[in-house]
Amino acid sequence: MRAAEAACRARKLRLTPARAFVLETLLESHQAMTAYEVLDRLAGAGLGSQPPVAYRALDFLVANGLAHRIERLGAFVACTHGGAEHAAAFLVCRRCRRVAETALPRAMRGLIDEAAAGGFAVETVVVEAEGLCDACREAGA
Amino acid sequence: MRAAEAACRARKLRLTPARAFVLETLLESHQAMTAYEVLDRLAGAGLGSQPPVAYRALDFLVANGLAHRIERLGAFVACTHGGAEHAAAFLVCRRCRRVAETALPRAMRGLIDEAAAGGFAVETVVVEAEGLCDACREAGA
DNA sequence: GCAGGATTTGTTATAAAGTAACACATGCCC
DNA sequence: GGGCATGTGTTACTTTATAACAAATCCTGC
Ligand SMILES: [Zn+2]
Ligand SMILES: [Zn+2]
Ligand SMILES: [Zn+2]
Ligand SMILES: [Zn+2]
């Protein structure tokens, strides 16, 4: 959180109350949250009750690398890197929706270069591994 | 298409009229199609007009490796491998929604092994590179 | 301080994507 | 041809996401 605030100051981004609240909410949740779950929290805090409020805050956080959208779940998680420039991969538990962020394998370069050779200009890469986390595996599939 | 029919016979899968129609539709479309676009075609062919009709056919095709869901788009493409067992990565044009299927980099193994070492059992991996295809890049961003 | 532009918020309404549930039909095995 | 699995038709609904536009707020240069 501190890191995020610092990153926003450094980049002259406005971490408004709603945005800060959403980021804190994501940081405290240990699972991916849908926009509507976030919206519930916002409503509870009196910061807005309509979908666009949640989507706007989330869009801001994602655009500035403070949060990530997990495509597989249509849900969001706080970034664990405090917003520094980075490419990430995710381990997504299909049972509890817990998400671990890891470094994007260097080997992905190969894919990008190959694509470029074929005329395709890669801008972003989504890597999401779905499976079962430790706790869920022990608890039974 | 021939390959898909053969694969279904070999695996005792029922490629019913609706399923075959959806697969053909995807094969002929050179872009990813949403479930509702598929549904429109189905309706046009008199094969059903309600969302579950499209989703059931698509679920069948995806479950059996004859089509893939592009998470980034919430849309579907026919597999270019005729259903043989395989892990794929995708190059997704954000402008025209054209999708190219490529082999999943062998290096992804590293990610999977690393996850396993951390107690996470990977079952499937989604790799989608988003960017601009050759044609769209030339036409201007 | 304050005009004027850019950004952010509040709100309504609507679009798009996906699923639950259940009755009915169809194929398949014996 | 009885019984069971699989597939279909349909209704209704949930979840996810955006368009559009007016009001408020912030910044910047004067
Ligand atoms: Zn991150
Ligand atoms: Zn889990
Ligand atoms: Zn494929
Ligand atoms: Zn394109």
XYZ file of C-alpha atoms (C1' of nucleotides) and ligand atoms in Angstrom:
346
model
C 0.000 0.000 0.000
C 2.778 2.369 0.958
C 4.578 1.364 -2.191
C 1.470 2.023 -4.240
C 0.988 5.472 -2.770
C 4.614 6.282 -3.487
C 4.321 4.980 -7.040
C 1.288 7.174 -7.643
C 3.002 10.257 -6.322
C 6.055 9.540 -8.439
C 3.917 9.197 -11.542
C 1.533 12.030 -10.709
C -1.430 9.699 -10.584
C -4.379 10.564 -8.398
C -5.023 7.797 -5.920
C -8.461 9.106 -4.979
C -10.424 7.758 -1.981
C -12.420 5.294 -4.030
C -9.332 4.018 -5.821
C -7.349 3.701 -2.616
C -10.226 1.915 -0.951
C -10.495 -0.585 -3.798
C -6.768 -1.226 -3.745
C -6.820 -1.817 0.012
C -9.792 -4.091 -0.368
C -7.981 -6.166 -2.971
C -4.831 -6.269 -0.880
C -6.713 -7.532 2.151
C -8.721 -10.091 0.236
C -6.637 -13.162 -0.274
C -8.682 -14.146 -3.243
C -9.570 -12.680 -6.587
C -12.628 -10.444 -6.334
C -15.195 -9.720 -9.017
C -16.093 -6.132 -9.810
C -19.415 -6.644 -8.062
C -17.824 -7.955 -4.902
C -15.663 -4.851 -4.904
C -18.756 -2.777 -5.498
C -20.409 -4.286 -2.418
C -17.481 -3.144 -0.296
C -17.590 0.292 -1.844
C -21.281 0.537 -1.101
C -20.628 -0.581 2.480
C -18.125 2.250 2.811
C -20.489 4.763 1.286
C -18.260 5.339 -1.698
C -20.639 4.464 -4.470
C -23.225 1.911 -5.370
C -23.318 1.753 -9.159
C -21.239 -0.616 -11.332
C -19.285 2.120 -13.104
C -17.839 3.212 -9.773
C -16.206 -0.161 -9.265
C -15.171 -0.586 -12.888
C -13.595 2.826 -13.032
C -11.495 2.272 -9.952
C -10.484 -1.178 -11.163
C -9.663 0.085 -14.641
C -7.435 2.747 -13.142
C -5.592 0.250 -10.965
C -5.142 -2.227 -13.810
C -4.036 0.456 -16.278
C -1.389 1.597 -13.830
C -0.129 -1.827 -12.856
C -1.455 -1.711 -9.297
C -3.873 -4.555 -9.882
C -4.359 -7.322 -12.414
C -7.383 -8.735 -14.069
C -7.532 -12.530 -14.045
C -9.133 -13.318 -17.382
C -9.967 -16.835 -16.488
C -12.098 -15.683 -13.572
C -13.297 -12.288 -14.749
C -11.932 -11.099 -11.406
C -9.251 -8.864 -9.982
C -6.262 -9.095 -7.636
C -3.899 -6.524 -6.217
C -0.433 -6.565 -7.722
C 2.217 -7.796 -5.326
C 4.891 -5.622 -6.888
C 3.638 -2.223 -5.889
C 3.153 -1.095 -9.447
C 6.678 -1.314 -10.811
C 6.854 -2.137 -14.503
C 6.653 -5.901 -14.824
C 5.179 -8.808 -16.717
C 3.539 -11.428 -14.560
C 2.109 -14.912 -14.719
C -0.552 -16.201 -12.355
C -1.323 -19.432 -10.559
C -5.076 -19.543 -10.163
C -6.768 -22.057 -7.865
C -10.020 -23.131 -9.442
C -11.520 -24.078 -6.100
C -10.777 -21.162 -3.751
C -9.891 -18.495 -6.310
C -6.665 -17.731 -4.525
C -4.132 -16.280 -6.961
C -0.346 -16.267 -6.743
C 1.608 -13.849 -8.912
C 4.922 -15.059 -10.305
C 7.451 -13.738 -12.769
C 6.631 -14.322 -16.397
C 9.035 -17.004 -17.639
C 11.912 -15.486 -19.560
C 11.186 -18.130 -22.175
C 8.121 -16.195 -23.198
C 10.531 -14.026 -25.153
C 10.723 -16.857 -27.643
C 7.001 -16.704 -28.315
C 7.091 -12.939 -28.737
C 10.041 -12.998 -31.122
C 8.480 -15.783 -33.133
C 5.274 -13.788 -33.400
C 7.192 -10.706 -34.496
C 8.884 -12.758 -37.207
C 5.423 -13.714 -38.413
C 4.313 -10.085 -38.530
C 2.407 -10.015 -35.276
C 3.293 -7.239 -32.823
C 2.747 -8.511 -29.282
C 1.771 -5.828 -26.788
C 0.735 -7.803 -23.733
C 0.886 -11.455 -22.752
C -1.633 -13.204 -20.542
C -0.321 -16.273 -18.731
C -2.639 -17.959 -16.280
C -2.057 -21.454 -14.937
C -5.199 -22.971 -13.495
C -5.130 -25.817 -11.024
C -5.372 -26.594 -7.333
C -3.475 -24.852 -4.585
C -1.816 -26.778 -1.795
C -4.621 -26.324 0.712
C -7.371 -27.268 -1.725
C -5.543 -30.316 -2.993
C -5.183 -31.643 0.535
C -8.817 -30.922 1.238
C -9.720 -33.136 -1.744
C -10.411 -32.102 -5.321
C -13.435 -30.760 -40.625
C -12.663 -34.208 -42.005
C -10.067 -34.566 -39.305
C -12.553 -33.559 -36.644
C -15.128 -36.052 -37.864
C -12.515 -38.763 -37.824
C -11.368 -37.791 -34.336
C -14.935 -37.996 -33.073
C -15.495 -41.416 -34.571
C -12.221 -42.632 -33.096
C -13.178 -41.395 -29.651
C -16.833 -42.377 -29.880
C -17.981 -38.812 -29.559
C -21.261 -37.770 -31.091
C -20.729 -34.922 -33.509
C -24.422 -34.074 -33.727
C -25.834 -31.656 -36.332
C -25.713 -28.653 -34.028
C -22.156 -29.414 -32.926
C -20.962 -30.004 -36.466
C -22.632 -26.811 -37.612
C -20.937 -24.782 -34.889
C -17.561 -26.296 -35.681
C -17.976 -25.519 -39.373
C -19.064 -22.013 -38.538
C -15.963 -21.468 -36.429
C -13.731 -22.968 -39.090
C -15.140 -20.692 -41.747
C -14.991 -17.586 -39.627
C -11.507 -16.230 -39.657
C -12.073 -14.474 -36.380
C -12.993 -15.416 -32.871
C -16.758 -15.580 -32.429
C -18.742 -14.956 -29.281
C -21.308 -17.476 -28.180
C -24.040 -15.100 -29.266
C -22.614 -14.678 -32.734
C -22.573 -18.456 -33.006
C -26.128 -18.522 -31.732
C -27.210 -16.151 -34.496
C -25.851 -18.559 -37.090
C -27.532 -21.464 -35.385
C -30.804 -19.587 -35.393
C -30.322 -18.791 -39.077
C -29.923 -22.494 -39.780
C -32.971 -23.394 -37.705
C -30.890 -25.309 -35.194
C -31.846 -23.446 -32.057
C -32.374 -19.971 -30.801
C -31.656 -20.049 -27.072
C -28.241 -19.365 -25.477
C -27.845 -22.846 -23.980
C -27.902 -24.313 -27.477
C -24.786 -22.381 -28.424
C -23.050 -22.864 -25.098
C -23.644 -26.595 -25.100
C -22.172 -27.051 -28.539
C -19.223 -24.817 -27.707
C -18.624 -26.574 -24.389
C -18.555 -29.892 -26.182
C -16.081 -28.666 -28.768
C -13.823 -27.056 -26.173
C -13.945 -30.051 -23.840
C -12.866 -32.285 -26.692
C -10.144 -30.067 -28.047
C -11.937 -29.187 -31.289
C -12.234 -25.535 -30.368
C -10.631 -23.144 -27.919
C -12.008 -20.390 -25.788
C -10.045 -17.148 -25.954
C -10.297 -15.820 -22.412
C -9.212 -12.371 -23.331
C -12.119 -11.994 -25.712
C -14.727 -14.225 -24.168
C -14.885 -15.756 -27.633
C -14.206 -19.008 -29.455
C -12.087 -20.296 -32.317
C -11.845 -23.643 -34.039
C -8.723 -25.607 -33.238
C -6.335 -25.869 -36.137
C -5.065 -29.266 -35.026
C -8.153 -31.344 -35.613
C -8.504 -32.229 -31.974
C -5.285 -34.092 -31.292
C -4.005 -33.755 -27.724
C -2.063 -30.526 -27.510
C -1.315 -27.397 -25.521
C -1.579 -24.187 -27.442
C -0.788 -20.498 -27.187
C -2.660 -17.814 -29.104
C -1.834 -14.589 -30.881
C -4.902 -12.406 -30.585
C -5.319 -9.241 -32.642
C -7.082 -6.651 -30.555
C -8.379 -4.859 -33.599
C -9.802 -7.533 -35.884
C -10.082 -10.396 -33.409
C -8.202 -12.698 -35.731
C -6.507 -15.445 -33.732
C -3.469 -17.527 -34.632
C -2.811 -20.754 -32.774
C 0.794 -21.670 -32.059
C 2.563 -24.313 -30.024
C 2.842 -23.596 -26.332
C 6.531 -22.864 -25.665
C 8.237 -25.876 -24.182
C 9.690 -23.455 -21.645
C 6.318 -23.281 -19.984
C 7.386 -26.496 -18.330
C 9.552 -24.363 -16.084
C 6.568 -22.463 -14.779
C 4.648 -25.654 -14.156
C 7.518 -27.337 -12.331
C 8.147 -24.266 -10.248
C 4.481 -24.144 -9.309
C 4.552 -27.824 -8.363
C 7.550 -27.180 -6.130
C 5.467 -24.524 -4.397
C 2.587 -26.935 -3.841
C 0.416 -25.791 -6.728
C -0.833 -28.468 -9.111
C -1.219 -26.946 -12.568
C -3.943 -28.503 -14.693
C -4.242 -26.132 -17.627
C -2.270 -23.145 -18.832
C -3.730 -20.184 -20.694
C -1.275 -18.270 -22.856
C -2.671 -15.455 -24.952
C -0.530 -12.757 -26.547
C -2.503 -9.692 -27.463
C -1.340 -7.200 -30.051
C -1.766 -6.211 -33.650
C -1.667 -8.530 -36.613
C 0.244 -7.654 -39.744
C -2.753 -6.351 -41.675
C -4.038 -4.205 -38.816
C -0.643 -2.745 -38.065
C -0.266 -1.615 -41.656
C -3.766 -0.181 -41.641
C -2.731 1.976 -38.682
C -3.231 1.286 -34.981
C -8.951 34.679 -7.049
C -10.615 32.974 -10.923
C -11.616 31.651 -15.909
C -11.260 27.619 -18.596
C -9.843 22.917 -19.686
C -9.081 18.303 -18.122
C -10.164 14.755 -15.107
C -13.144 12.439 -11.905
C -17.637 11.311 -10.022
C -22.784 10.234 -9.790
C -26.506 8.216 -11.983
C -29.660 6.033 -15.250
C -30.254 2.786 -18.295
C -28.944 -1.010 -21.154
C -25.997 -4.404 -23.385
C -23.476 -8.693 -23.400
C -22.186 -13.101 -21.506
C -23.299 -17.210 -19.040
C -26.180 -20.674 -16.179
C -29.921 -23.334 -13.479
C -33.475 -26.199 -13.946
C -36.673 -29.271 -15.877
C -39.451 -31.683 -19.291
C -38.911 -34.162 -23.403
C -36.604 -36.762 -27.043
C -33.224 -39.871 -28.740
C -29.735 -43.411 -28.912
C -27.863 -47.579 -27.059
C -27.329 -51.919 -24.361
C -29.165 -55.953 -23.212
C -39.052 -53.087 -25.357
C -37.361 -51.656 -20.486
C -33.926 -48.967 -18.523
C -30.216 -45.728 -18.494
C -27.238 -42.321 -20.400
C -26.871 -38.633 -23.386
C -28.564 -34.808 -25.946
C -32.272 -31.130 -26.950
C -35.784 -27.332 -26.246
C -37.234 -23.812 -23.494
C -38.064 -20.555 -19.653
C -36.236 -17.714 -16.732
C -32.526 -15.660 -14.463
C -27.775 -14.230 -12.836
C -23.501 -12.147 -13.587
C -20.466 -9.105 -15.936
C -19.686 -4.859 -18.384
C -20.633 -0.228 -20.956
C -22.794 3.926 -23.013
C -24.047 8.336 -22.143
C -24.409 12.611 -19.949
C -24.674 15.956 -16.255
C -22.485 17.633 -12.023
C -18.504 18.174 -9.280
C -13.603 18.688 -8.617
C -8.923 19.639 -9.626
C -5.164 22.012 -11.885
C -2.905 25.749 -14.484
C -1.948 30.139 -16.048
C -3.101 34.588 -15.500
Zn 1.917 -7.508 -10.622
Zn -7.316 -23.347 -3.472
Zn -5.770 -26.279 -30.850
Zn -5.834 -7.594 -36.919
